[in-house]
Short mmCIF file of C-alpha atoms in Angstrom, two decimals:
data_model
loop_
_atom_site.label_atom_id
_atom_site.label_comp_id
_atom_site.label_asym_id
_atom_site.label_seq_id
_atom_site.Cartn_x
_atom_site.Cartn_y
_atom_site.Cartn_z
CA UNK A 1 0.97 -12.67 23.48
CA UNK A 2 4.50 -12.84 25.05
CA UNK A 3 2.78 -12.05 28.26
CA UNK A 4 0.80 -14.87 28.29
CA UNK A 5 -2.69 -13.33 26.90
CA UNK A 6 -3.62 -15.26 23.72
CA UNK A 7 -4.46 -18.39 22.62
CA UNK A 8 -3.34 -21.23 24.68
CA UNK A 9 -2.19 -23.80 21.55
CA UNK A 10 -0.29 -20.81 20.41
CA UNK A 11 1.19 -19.63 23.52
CA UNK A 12 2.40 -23.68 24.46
CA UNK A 13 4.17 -23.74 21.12
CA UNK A 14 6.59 -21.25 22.48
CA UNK A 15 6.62 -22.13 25.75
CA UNK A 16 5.10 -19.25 27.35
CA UNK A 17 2.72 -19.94 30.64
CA UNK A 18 -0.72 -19.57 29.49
CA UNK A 19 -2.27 -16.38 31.79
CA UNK A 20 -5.71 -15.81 29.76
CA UNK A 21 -6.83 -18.13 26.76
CA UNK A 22 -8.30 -15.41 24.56
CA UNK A 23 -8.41 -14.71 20.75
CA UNK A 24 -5.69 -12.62 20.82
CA UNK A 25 -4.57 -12.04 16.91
CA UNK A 26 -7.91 -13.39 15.64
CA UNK A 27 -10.03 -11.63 13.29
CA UNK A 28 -7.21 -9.05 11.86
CA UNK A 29 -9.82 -6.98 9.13
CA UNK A 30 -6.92 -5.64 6.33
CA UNK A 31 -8.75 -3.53 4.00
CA UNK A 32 -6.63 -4.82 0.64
CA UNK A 33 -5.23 -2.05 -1.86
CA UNK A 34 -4.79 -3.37 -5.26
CA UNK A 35 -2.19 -1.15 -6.88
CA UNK A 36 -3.12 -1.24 -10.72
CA UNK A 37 -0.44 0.23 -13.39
CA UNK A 38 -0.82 2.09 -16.62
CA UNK A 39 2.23 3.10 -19.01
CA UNK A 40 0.86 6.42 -20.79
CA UNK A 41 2.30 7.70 -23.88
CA UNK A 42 1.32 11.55 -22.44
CA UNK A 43 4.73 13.61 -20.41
CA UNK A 44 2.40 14.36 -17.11
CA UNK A 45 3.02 12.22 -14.96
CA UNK A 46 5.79 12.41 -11.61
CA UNK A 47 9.13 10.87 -12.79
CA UNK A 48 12.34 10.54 -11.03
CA UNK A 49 14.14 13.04 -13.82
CA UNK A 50 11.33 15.48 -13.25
CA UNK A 51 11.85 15.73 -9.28
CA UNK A 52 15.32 15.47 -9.92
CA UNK A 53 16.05 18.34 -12.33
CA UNK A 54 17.34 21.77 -12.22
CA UNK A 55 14.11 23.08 -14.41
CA UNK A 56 11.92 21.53 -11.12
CA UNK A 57 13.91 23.04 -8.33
CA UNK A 58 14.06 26.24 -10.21
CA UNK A 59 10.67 26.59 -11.08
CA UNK A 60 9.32 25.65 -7.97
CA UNK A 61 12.06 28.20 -6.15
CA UNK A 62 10.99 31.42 -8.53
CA UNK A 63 7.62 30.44 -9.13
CA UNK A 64 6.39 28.27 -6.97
CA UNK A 65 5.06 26.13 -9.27
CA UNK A 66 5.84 22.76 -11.45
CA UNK A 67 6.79 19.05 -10.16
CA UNK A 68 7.64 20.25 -6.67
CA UNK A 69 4.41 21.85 -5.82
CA UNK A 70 2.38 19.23 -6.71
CA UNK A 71 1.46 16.65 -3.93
CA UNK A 72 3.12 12.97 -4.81
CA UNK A 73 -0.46 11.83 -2.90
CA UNK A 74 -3.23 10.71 -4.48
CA UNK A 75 -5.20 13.81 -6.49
CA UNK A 76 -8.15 12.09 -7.07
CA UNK A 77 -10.34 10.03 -4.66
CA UNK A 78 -13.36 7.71 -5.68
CA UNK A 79 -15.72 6.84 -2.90
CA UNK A 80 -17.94 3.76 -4.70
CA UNK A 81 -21.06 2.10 -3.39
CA UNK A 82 -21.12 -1.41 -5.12
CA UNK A 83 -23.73 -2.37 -3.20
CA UNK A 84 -27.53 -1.11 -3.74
CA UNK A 85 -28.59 -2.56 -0.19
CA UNK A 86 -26.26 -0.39 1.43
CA UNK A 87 -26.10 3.83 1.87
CA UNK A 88 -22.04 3.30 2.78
CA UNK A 89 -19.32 3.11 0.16
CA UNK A 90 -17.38 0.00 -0.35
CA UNK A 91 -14.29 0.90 -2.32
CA UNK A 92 -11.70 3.52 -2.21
CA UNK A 93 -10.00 4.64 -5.92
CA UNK A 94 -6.98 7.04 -5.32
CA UNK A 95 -5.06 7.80 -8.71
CA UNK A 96 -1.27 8.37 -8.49
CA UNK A 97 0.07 10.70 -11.34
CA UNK A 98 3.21 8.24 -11.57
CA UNK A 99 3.41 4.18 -11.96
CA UNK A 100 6.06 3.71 -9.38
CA UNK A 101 6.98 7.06 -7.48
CA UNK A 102 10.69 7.10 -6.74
CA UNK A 103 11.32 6.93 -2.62
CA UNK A 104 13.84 9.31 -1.03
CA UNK A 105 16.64 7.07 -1.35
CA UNK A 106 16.81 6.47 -5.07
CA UNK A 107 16.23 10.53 -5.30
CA UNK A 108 19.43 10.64 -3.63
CA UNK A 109 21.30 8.17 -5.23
CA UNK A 110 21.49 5.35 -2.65
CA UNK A 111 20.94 1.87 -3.79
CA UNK A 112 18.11 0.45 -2.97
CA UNK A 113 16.47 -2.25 -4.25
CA UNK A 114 12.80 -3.71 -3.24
CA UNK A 115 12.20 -7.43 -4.89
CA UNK A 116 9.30 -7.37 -6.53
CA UNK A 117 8.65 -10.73 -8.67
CA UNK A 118 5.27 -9.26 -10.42
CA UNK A 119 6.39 -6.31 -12.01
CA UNK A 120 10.27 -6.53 -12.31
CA UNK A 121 11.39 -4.50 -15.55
CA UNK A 122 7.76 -3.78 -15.93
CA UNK A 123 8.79 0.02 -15.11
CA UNK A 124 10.42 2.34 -12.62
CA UNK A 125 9.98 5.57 -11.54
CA UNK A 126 11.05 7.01 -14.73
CA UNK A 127 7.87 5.29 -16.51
CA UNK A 128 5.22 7.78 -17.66
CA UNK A 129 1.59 6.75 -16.66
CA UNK A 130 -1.14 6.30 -13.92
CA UNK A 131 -1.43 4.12 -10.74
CA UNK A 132 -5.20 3.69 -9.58
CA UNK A 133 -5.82 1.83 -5.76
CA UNK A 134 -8.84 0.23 -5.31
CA UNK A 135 -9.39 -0.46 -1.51
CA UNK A 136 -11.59 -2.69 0.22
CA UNK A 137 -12.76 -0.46 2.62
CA UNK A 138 -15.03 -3.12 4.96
CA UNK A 139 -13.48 -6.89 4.06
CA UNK A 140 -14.98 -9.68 5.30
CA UNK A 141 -12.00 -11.87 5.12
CA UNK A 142 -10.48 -12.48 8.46
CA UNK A 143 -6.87 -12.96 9.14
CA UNK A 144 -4.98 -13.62 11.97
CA UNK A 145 -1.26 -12.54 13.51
CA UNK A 146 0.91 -15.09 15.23
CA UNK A 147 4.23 -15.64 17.71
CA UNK A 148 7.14 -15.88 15.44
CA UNK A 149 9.60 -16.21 18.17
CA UNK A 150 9.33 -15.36 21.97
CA UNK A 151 11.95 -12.61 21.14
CA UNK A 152 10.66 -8.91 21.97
CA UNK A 153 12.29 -7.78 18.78
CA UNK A 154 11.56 -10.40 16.24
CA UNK A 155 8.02 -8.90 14.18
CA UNK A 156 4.82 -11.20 14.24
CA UNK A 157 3.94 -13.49 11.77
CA UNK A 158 0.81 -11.80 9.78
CA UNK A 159 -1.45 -13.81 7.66
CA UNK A 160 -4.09 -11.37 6.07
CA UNK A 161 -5.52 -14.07 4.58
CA UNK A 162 -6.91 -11.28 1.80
CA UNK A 163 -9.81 -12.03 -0.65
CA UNK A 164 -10.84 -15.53 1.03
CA UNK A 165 -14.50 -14.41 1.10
CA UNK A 166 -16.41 -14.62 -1.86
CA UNK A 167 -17.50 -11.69 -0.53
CA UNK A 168 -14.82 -9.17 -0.80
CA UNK A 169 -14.07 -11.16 -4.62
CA UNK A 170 -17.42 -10.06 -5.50
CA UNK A 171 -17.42 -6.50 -4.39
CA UNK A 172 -13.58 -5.87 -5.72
CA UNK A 173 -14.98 -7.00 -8.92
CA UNK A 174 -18.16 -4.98 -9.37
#
């Protein structure tokens, strides 16, 4: 849009001569991942300590086996068809064997801190239990990205606009 291709009302707000008045940032399709949490009482799951410890490096070094041979990635994948009028699946379930898998920086010890107002003290990457990710695969919601600034550097506003068809409710639900 900082060329001038996009929609004029959006383009004059910055200032920026209109070249071509097209939906430029219009109908942005997001499939949505819902990231669903369970604490588990059972020791299998990927924890900070585990990655972290001697017994892990050692085992995977001699044996090649243990915490460090295991992918972090999803190890199970759900394909689901909600819909009988359709042959195509709908929804995506990965399962993570962790509820919040520890990022590079907290494995070595930098601070770093991620707000996150839904789930704070809920758990951390020491937590036992399972994450499961339902995606939308084909959502019907339309959202739309926009001209923060006229500066090359500054990102886009992005407005996903997620779940605002009844549609993509229904079929998250099913």
């Amino acid at each position: 849009m900082l060329d001038g291709i996009g929609p004029a009302d959006e383009l004059n707000k910055h200032k920026i001569p209109v070249v071509a008045d097209l939906p430029v940032g219009k109908g942005l399709k997001d499939p949505m991942k819902l990231w669903l949490r369970y604490k588990s009482d059972s020791k299998v799951s990927v924890t900070r300590d585990k990655l972290t410890s001697a017994r892990s490096f050692l085992e995977y070094y001699f044996y090649k086996a243990g915490t460090w041979s295991d992918t972090l990635q999803s190890l199970t994948t759900v394909f689901v068809n909600t819909k009988k009028t359709s042959t195509q699946p709908d929804v995506n379930i990965n399962m993570l064997r962790a509820v919040a898998l520890p990022n590079q920086a907290e494995i070595l010890g930098v601070k770093y801190e991620l707000e996150d107002p839904f789930n704070a003290g809920l758990y951390d990457s020491n937590t036992e239990g399972f994450t499961f990710i339902p995606t939308l695969l084909h959502p019907t919601s339309s959202g739309q990205v926009k001209l923060r600034s006229t500066g090359i550097h500054d990102p886009p506003l992005i407005d996903p606009r997620y779940l605002t068809s009844d549609e993509d409710v229904d079929t998250l639900l099913a």
